PDB file of C-alpha atoms and ligand atoms in Angstrom:
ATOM      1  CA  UNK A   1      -0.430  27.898  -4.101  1.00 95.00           C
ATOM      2  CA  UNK A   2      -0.743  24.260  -5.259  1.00 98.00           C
ATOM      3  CA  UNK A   3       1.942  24.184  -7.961  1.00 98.00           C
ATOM      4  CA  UNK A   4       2.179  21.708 -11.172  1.00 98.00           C
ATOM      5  CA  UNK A   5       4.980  19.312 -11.535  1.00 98.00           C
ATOM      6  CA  UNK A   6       6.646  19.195 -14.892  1.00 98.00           C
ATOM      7  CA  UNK A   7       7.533  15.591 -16.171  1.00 98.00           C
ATOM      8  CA  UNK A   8      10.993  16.200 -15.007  1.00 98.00           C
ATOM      9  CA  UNK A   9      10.267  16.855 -11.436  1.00 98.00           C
ATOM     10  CA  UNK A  10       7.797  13.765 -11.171  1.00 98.00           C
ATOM     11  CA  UNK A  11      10.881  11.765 -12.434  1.00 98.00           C
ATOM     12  CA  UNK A  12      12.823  12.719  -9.547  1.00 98.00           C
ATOM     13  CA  UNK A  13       9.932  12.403  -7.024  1.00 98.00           C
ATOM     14  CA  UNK A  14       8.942   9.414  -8.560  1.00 98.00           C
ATOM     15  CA  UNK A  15      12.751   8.419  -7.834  1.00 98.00           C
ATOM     16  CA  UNK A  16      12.259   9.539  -4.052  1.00 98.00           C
ATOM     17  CA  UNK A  17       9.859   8.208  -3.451  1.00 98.00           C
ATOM     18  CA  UNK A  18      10.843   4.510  -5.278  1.00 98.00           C
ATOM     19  CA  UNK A  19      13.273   4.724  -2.113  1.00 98.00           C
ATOM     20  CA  UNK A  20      10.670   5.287   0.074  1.00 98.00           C
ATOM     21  CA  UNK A  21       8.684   2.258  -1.204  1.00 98.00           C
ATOM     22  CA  UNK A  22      11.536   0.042  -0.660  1.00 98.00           C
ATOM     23  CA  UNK A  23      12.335   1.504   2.541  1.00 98.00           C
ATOM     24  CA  UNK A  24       8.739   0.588   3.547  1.00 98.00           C
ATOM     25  CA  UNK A  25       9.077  -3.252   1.937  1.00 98.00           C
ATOM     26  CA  UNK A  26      12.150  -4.200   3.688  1.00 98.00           C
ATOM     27  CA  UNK A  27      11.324  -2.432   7.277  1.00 98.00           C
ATOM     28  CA  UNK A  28       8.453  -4.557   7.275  1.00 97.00           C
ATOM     29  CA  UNK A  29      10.980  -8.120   7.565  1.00 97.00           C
ATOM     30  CA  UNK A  30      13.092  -5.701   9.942  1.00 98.00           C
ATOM     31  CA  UNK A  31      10.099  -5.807  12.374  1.00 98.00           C
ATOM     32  CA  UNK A  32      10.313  -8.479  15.095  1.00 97.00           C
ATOM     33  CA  UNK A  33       9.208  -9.060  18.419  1.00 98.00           C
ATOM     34  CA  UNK A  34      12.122  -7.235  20.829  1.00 98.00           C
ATOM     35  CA  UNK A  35      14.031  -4.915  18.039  1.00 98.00           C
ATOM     36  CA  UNK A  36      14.109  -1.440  19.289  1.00 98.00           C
ATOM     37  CA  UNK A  37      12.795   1.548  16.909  1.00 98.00           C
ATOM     38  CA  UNK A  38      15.902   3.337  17.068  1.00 98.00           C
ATOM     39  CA  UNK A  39      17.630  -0.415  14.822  1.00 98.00           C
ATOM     40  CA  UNK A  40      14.655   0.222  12.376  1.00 99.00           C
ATOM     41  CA  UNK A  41      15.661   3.585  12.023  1.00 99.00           C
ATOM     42  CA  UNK A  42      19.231   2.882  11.522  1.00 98.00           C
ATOM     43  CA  UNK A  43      18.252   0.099   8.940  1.00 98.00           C
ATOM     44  CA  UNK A  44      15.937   2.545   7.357  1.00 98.00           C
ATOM     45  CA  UNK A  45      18.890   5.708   6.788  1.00 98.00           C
ATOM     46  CA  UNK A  46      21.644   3.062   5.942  1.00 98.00           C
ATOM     47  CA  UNK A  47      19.046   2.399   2.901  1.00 98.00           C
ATOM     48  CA  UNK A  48      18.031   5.600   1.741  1.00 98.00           C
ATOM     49  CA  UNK A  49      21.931   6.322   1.467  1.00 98.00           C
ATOM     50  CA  UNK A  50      22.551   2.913  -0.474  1.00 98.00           C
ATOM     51  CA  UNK A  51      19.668   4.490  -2.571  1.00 98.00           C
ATOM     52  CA  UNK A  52      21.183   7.872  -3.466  1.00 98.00           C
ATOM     53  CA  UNK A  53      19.117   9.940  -1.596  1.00 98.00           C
ATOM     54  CA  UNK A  54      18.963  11.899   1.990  1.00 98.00           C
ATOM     55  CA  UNK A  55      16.801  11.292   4.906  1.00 98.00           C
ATOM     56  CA  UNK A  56      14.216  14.371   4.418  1.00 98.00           C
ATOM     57  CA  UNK A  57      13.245  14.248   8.231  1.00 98.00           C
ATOM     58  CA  UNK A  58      16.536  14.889   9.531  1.00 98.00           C
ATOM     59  CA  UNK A  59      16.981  18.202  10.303  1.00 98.00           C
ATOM     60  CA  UNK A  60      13.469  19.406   9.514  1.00 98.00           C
ATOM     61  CA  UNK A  61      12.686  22.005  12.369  1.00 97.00           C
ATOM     62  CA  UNK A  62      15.142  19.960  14.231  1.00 97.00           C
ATOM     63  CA  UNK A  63      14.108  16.612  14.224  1.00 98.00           C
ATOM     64  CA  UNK A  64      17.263  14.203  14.518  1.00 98.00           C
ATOM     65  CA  UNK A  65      15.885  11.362  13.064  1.00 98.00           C
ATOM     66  CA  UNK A  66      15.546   9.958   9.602  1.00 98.00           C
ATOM     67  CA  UNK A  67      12.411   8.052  10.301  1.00 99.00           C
ATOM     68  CA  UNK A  68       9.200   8.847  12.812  1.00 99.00           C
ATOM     69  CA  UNK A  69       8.180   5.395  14.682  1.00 99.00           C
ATOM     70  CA  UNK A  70       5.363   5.364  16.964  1.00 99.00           C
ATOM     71  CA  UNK A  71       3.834   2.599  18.677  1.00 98.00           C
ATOM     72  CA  UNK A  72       0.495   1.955  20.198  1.00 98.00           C
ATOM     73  CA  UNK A  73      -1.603   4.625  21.495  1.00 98.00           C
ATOM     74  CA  UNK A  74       1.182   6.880  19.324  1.00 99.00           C
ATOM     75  CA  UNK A  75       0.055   8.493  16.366  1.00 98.00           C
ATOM     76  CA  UNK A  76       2.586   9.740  14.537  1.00 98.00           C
ATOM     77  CA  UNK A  77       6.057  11.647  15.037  1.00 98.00           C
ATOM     78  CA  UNK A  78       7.419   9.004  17.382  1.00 98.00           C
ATOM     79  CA  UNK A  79      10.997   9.632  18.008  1.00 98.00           C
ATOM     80  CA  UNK A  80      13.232   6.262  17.208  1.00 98.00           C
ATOM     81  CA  UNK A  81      14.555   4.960  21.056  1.00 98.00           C
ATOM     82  CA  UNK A  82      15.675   2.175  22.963  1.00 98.00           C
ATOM     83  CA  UNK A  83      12.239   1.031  22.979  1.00 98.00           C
ATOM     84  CA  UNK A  84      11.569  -2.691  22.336  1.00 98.00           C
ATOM     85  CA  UNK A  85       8.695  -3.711  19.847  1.00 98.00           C
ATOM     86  CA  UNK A  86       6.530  -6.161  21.960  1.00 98.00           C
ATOM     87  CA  UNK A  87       4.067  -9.079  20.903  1.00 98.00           C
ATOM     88  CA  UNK A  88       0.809  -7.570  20.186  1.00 98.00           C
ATOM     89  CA  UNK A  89       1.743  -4.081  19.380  1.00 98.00           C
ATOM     90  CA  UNK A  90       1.051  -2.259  16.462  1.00 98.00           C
ATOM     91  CA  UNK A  91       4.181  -0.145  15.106  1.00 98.00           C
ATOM     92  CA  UNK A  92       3.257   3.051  12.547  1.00 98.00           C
ATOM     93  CA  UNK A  93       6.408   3.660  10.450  1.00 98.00           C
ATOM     94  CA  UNK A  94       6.961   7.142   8.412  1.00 99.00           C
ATOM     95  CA  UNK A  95       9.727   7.486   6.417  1.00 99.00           C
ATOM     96  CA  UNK A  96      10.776  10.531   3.857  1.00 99.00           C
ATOM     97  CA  UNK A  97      13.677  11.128   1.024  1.00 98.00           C
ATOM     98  CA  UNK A  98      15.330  13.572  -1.260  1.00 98.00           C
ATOM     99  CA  UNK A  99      16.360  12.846  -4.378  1.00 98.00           C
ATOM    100  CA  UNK A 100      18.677  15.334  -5.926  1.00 98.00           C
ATOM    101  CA  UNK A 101      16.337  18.104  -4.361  1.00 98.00           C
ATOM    102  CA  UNK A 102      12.818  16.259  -4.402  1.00 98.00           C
ATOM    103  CA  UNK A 103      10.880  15.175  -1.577  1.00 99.00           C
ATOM    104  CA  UNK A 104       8.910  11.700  -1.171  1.00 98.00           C
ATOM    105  CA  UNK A 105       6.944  10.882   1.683  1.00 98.00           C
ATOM    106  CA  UNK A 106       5.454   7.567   3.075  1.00 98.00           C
ATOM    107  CA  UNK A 107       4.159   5.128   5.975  1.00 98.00           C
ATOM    108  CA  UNK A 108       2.573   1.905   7.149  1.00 98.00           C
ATOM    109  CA  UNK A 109       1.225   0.540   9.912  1.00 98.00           C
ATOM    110  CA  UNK A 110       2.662  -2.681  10.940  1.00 98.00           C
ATOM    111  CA  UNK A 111       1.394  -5.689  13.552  1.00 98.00           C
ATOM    112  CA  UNK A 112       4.325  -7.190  16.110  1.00 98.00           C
ATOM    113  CA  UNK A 113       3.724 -11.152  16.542  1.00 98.00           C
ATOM    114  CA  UNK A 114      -0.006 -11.443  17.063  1.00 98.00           C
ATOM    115  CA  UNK A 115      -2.196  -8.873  17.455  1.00 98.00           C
ATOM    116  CA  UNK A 116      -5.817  -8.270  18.677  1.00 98.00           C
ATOM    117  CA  UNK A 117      -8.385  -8.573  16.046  1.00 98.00           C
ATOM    118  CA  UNK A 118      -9.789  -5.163  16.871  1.00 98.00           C
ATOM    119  CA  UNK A 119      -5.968  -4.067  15.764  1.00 98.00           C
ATOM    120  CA  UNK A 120      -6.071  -6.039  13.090  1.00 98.00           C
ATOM    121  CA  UNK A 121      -8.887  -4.148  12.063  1.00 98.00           C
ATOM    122  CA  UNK A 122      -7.725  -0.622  12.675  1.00 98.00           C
ATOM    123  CA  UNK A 123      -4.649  -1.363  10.474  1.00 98.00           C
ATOM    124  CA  UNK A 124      -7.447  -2.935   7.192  1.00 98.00           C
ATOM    125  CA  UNK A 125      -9.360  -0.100   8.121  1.00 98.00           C
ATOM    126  CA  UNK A 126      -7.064   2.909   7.836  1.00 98.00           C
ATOM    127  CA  UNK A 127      -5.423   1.194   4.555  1.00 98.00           C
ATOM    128  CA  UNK A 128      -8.652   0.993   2.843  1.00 98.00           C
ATOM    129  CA  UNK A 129      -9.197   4.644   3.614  1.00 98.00           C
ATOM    130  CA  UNK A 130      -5.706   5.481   2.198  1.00 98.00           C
ATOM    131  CA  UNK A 131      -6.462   3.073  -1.021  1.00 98.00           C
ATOM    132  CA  UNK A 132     -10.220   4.572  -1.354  1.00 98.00           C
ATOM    133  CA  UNK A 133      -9.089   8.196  -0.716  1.00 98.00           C
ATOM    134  CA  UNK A 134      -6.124   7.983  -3.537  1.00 98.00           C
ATOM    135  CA  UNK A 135      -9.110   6.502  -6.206  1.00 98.00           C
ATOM    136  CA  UNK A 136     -10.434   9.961  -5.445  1.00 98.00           C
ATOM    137  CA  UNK A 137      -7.409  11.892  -6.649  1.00 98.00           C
ATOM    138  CA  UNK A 138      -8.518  12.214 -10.185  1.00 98.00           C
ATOM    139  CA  UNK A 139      -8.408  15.327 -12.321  1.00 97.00           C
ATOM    140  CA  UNK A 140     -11.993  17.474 -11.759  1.00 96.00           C
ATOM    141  CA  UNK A 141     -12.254  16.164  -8.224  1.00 98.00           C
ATOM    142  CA  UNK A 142     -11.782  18.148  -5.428  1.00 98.00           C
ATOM    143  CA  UNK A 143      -9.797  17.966  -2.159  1.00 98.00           C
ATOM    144  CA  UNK A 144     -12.573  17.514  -0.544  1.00 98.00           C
ATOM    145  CA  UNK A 145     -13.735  14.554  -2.331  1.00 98.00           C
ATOM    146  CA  UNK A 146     -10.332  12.709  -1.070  1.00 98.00           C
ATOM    147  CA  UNK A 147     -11.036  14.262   2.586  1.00 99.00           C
ATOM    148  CA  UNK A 148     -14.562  12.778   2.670  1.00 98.00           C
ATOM    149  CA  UNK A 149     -13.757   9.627   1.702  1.00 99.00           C
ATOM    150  CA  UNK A 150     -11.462   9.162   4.550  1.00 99.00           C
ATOM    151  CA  UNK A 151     -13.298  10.358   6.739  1.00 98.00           C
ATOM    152  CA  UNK A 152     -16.434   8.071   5.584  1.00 98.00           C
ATOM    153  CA  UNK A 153     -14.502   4.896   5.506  1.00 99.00           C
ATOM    154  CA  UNK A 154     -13.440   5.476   9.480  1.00 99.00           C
ATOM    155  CA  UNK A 155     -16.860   6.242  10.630  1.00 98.00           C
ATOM    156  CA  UNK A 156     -18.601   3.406   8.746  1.00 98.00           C
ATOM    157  CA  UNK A 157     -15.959   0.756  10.626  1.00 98.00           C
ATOM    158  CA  UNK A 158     -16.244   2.907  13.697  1.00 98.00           C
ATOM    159  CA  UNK A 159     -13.032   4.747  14.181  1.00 99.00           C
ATOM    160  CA  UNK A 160     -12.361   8.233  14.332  1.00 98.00           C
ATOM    161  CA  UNK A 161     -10.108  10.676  12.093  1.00 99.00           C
ATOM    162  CA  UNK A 162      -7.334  12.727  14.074  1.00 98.00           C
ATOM    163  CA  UNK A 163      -8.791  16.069  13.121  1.00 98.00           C
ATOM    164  CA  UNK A 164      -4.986  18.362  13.794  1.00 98.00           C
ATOM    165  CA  UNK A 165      -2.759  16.937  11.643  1.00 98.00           C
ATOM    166  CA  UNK A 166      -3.252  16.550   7.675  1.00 98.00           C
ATOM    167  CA  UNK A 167      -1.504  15.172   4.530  1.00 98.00           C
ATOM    168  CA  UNK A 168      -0.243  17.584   2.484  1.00 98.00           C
ATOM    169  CA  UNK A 169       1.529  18.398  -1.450  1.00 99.00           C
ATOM    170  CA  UNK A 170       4.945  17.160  -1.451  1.00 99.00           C
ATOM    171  CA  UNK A 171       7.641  17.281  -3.930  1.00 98.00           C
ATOM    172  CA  UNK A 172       9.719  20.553  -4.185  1.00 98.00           C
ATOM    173  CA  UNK A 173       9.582  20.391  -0.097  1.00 98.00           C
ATOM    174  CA  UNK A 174       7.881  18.042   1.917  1.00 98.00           C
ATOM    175  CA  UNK A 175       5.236  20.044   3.154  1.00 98.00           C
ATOM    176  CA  UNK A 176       3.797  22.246   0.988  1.00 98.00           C
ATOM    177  CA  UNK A 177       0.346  23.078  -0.253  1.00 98.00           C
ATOM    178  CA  UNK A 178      -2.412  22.357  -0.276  1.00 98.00           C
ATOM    179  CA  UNK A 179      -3.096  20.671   3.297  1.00 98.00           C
ATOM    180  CA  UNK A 180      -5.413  17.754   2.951  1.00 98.00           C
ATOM    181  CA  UNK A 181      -7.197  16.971   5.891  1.00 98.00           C
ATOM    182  CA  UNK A 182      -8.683  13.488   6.809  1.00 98.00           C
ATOM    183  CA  UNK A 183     -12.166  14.552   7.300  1.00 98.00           C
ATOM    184  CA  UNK A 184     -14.503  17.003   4.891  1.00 98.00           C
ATOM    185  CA  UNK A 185     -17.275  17.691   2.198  1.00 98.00           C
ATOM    186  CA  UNK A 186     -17.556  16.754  -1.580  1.00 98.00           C
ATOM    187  CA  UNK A 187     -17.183  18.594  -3.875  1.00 98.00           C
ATOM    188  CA  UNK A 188     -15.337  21.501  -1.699  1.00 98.00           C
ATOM    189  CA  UNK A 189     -11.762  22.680  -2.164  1.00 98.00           C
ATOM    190  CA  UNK A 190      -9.574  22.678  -4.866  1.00 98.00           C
ATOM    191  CA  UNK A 191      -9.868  21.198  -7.995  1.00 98.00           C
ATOM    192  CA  UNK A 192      -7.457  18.370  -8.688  1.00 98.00           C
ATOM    193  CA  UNK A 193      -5.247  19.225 -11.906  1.00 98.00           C
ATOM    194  CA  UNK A 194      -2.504  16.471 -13.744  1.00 98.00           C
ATOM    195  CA  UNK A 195       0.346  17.393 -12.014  1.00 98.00           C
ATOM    196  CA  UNK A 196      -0.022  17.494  -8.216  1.00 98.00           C
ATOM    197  CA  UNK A 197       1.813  15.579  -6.399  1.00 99.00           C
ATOM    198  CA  UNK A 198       0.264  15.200  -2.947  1.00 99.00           C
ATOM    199  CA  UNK A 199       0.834  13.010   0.069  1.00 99.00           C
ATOM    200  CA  UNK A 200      -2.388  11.161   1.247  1.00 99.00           C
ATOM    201  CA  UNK A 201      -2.193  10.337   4.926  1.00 98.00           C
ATOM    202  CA  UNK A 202      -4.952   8.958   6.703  1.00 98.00           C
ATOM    203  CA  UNK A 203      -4.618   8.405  10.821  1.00 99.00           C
ATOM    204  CA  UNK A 204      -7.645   6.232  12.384  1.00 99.00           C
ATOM    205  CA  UNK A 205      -8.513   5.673  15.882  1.00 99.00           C
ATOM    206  CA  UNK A 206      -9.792   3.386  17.802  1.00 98.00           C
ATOM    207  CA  UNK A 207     -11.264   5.506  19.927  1.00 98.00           C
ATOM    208  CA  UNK A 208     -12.243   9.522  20.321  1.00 98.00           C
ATOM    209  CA  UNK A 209     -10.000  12.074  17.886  1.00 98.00           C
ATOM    210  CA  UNK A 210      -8.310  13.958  20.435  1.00 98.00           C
ATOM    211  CA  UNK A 211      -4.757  14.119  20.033  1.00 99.00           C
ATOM    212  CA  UNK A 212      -2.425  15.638  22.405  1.00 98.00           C
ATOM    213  CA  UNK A 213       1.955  16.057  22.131  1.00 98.00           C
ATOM    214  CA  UNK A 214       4.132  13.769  24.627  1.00 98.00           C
ATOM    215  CA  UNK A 215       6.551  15.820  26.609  1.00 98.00           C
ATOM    216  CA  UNK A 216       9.424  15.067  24.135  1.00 98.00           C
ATOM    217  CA  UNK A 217       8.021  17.875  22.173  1.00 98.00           C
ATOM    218  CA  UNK A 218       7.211  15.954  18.811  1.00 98.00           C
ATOM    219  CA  UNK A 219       5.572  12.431  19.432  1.00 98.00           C
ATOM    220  CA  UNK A 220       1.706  12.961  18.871  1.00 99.00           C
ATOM    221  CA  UNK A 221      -0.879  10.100  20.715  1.00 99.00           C
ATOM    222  CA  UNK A 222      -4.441   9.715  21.236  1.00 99.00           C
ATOM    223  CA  UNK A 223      -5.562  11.542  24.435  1.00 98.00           C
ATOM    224  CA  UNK A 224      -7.604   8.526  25.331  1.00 98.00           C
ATOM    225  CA  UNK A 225      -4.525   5.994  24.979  1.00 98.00           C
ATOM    226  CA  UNK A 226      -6.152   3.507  22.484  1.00 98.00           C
ATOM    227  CA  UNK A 227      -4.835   2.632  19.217  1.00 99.00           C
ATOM    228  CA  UNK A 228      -3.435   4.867  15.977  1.00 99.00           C
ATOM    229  CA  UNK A 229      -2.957   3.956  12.381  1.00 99.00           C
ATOM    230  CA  UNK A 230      -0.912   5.828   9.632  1.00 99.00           C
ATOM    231  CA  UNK A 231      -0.823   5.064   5.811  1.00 98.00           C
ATOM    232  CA  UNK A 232       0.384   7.167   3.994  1.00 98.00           C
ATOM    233  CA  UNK A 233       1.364   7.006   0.219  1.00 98.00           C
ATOM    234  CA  UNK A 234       2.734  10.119  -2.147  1.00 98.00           C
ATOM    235  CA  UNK A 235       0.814  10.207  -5.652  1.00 98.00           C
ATOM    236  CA  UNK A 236       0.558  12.200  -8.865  1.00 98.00           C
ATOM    237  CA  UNK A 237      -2.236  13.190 -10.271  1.00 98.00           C
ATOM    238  CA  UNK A 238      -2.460  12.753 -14.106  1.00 98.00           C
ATOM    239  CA  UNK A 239      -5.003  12.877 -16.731  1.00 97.00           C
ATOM    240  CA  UNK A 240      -6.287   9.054 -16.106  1.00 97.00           C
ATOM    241  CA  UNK A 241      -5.502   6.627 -12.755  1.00 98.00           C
ATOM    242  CA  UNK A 242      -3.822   8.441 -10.395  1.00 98.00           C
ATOM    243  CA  UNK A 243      -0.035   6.946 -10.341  1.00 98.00           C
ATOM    244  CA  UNK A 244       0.996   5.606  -6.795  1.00 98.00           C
ATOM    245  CA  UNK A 245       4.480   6.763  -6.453  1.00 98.00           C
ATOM    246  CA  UNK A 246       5.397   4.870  -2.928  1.00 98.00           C
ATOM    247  CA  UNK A 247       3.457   1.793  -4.081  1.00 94.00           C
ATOM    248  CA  UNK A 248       6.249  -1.259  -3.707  1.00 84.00           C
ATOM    249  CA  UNK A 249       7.411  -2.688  -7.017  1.00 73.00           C
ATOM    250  CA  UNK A 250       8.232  -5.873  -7.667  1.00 62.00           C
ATOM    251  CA  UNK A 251      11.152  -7.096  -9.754  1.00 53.00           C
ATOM    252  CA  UNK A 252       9.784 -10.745 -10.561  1.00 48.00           C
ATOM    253  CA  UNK A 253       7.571  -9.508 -13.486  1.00 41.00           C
TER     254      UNK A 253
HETATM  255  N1  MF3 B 301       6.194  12.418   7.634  1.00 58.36           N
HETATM  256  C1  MF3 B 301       5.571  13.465   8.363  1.00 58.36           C
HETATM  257  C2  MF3 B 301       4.453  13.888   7.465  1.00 58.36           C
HETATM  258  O1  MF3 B 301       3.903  13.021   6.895  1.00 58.36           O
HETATM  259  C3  MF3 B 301       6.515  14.549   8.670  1.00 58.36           C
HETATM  260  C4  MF3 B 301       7.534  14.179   9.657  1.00 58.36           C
HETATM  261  S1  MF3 B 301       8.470  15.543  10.001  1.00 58.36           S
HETATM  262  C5  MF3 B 301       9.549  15.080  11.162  1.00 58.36           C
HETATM  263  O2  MF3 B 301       4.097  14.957   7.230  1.00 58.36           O
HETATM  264  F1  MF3 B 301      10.292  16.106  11.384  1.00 58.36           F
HETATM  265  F2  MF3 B 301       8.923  14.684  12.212  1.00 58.36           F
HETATM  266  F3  MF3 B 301      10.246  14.092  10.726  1.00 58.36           F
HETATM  267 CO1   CO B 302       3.468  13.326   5.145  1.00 58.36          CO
END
């Protein structure tokens, strides 16, 4: 079941996920040639407890991390480590929060030093999808509709859409339903209603879908080894514009 958010819940999502926005602007200056993802991750919980809120990813089913940093050929669920960022790589970032019991959800894609221009544009690529895909969260649209779009916006730039994992409502948990995947028809699926809060998360490829799971039990990459991207952003939808609830703010005005 796809449940409605009352005005009072989106406040405190909205106030999750605020964290989660900033969490996302500041990693970004964090990320430099040589700093290892496990720093980033430690940067990224000592925020979200300067915030008021909790890391939602630690502890889910286990996970010991507050953030999921995967690099490369890595898709998502990387597990912070000792690992050094390198010139040229391209570093997908996924952070969650709770705010006094509600869930945001969010994640870039970012470039280390200088990277290739086919990199470059995986990373434009995957954001437009994210940016076209969340125009499509109006009320009367359909999941599918969002789906599609993703899906059309990777295979008219040539990527592919991993096909096994999906975005997903958020809010009250931070999975719940419906699940959204990155590939599908118009006009099929639920109909969107003011009130869901989902969490729009396109992943591109460079090259063929197939994902498989690294022997550390959680970190997800491309069978084939090339490049991932990840955007994700959490958003309501209302009875105009949908309202980007991760988007960073800006205090100068
Ligand atoms: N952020 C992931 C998602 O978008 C979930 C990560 S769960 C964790 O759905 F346990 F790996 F952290
Ligand atoms: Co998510």
């Amino acid at each position: 079941m796809i449940t409605i958010k009352t005005p009072a819940e989106i406040e405190k999502i909205r106030q999750a996920c605020r964290v989660v926005a900033q969490v996302l602007q500041n990693i970004e200056k964090e990320i430099k040639i040589g700093i290892t993802t496990e720093e980033l991750d430690r940067f990224a919980e000592d925020l979200i407890l300067k915030c008021n809120c909790s890391p939602a990813f630690k502890g889910y089913r286990g996970y010991t991390h507050s953030t999921c940093i995967s690099v490369n050929f890595q898709v998502v669920h990387g597990i912070p480590s000792k690992l050094k960022l390198k010139d040229g790589d391209i570093v997908s970032f996924d952070v969650g929060t709770v705010f006094e019991g509600y869930y945001g959800d969010g994640a870039r894609t970012f470039p280390v030093g200088n990277v290739s221009g086919a990199a470059r544009k995986l990373l434009s690529t995957t954001k437009e999808a994210l940016k076209k895909a969340i125009s499509q969260a109006r009320y009367g649209k359909n999941l599918g509709d969002i789906s599609y779009t993703i899906e059309k916006v990777a295979a008219d730039a040539g990527f592919s859409v991993v096909k096994d994992l999906f975005g997903h409502g958020v809010g009250n948990h931070l999975h719940e339903d419906p699940l959204i995947p990155n590939f599908g028809k118009r006009g099929t699926g639920a109909k969107l209603k003011a009130g869901m809060v989902l969490a729009i998360e396109p992943m591109l490829n460079m090259g063929r879908s197939r994902v498989i799971t690294l022997d550390d039990g959680w970190t997800v990459a491309t069978e084939d080894r090339m490049l991932s991207a990840h955007f994700e952003d959490t958003i309501v939808v209302t009875d105009g514009d949908p309202e980007i609830l991760t988007k960073a703010f800006s205090n100068k005005g």
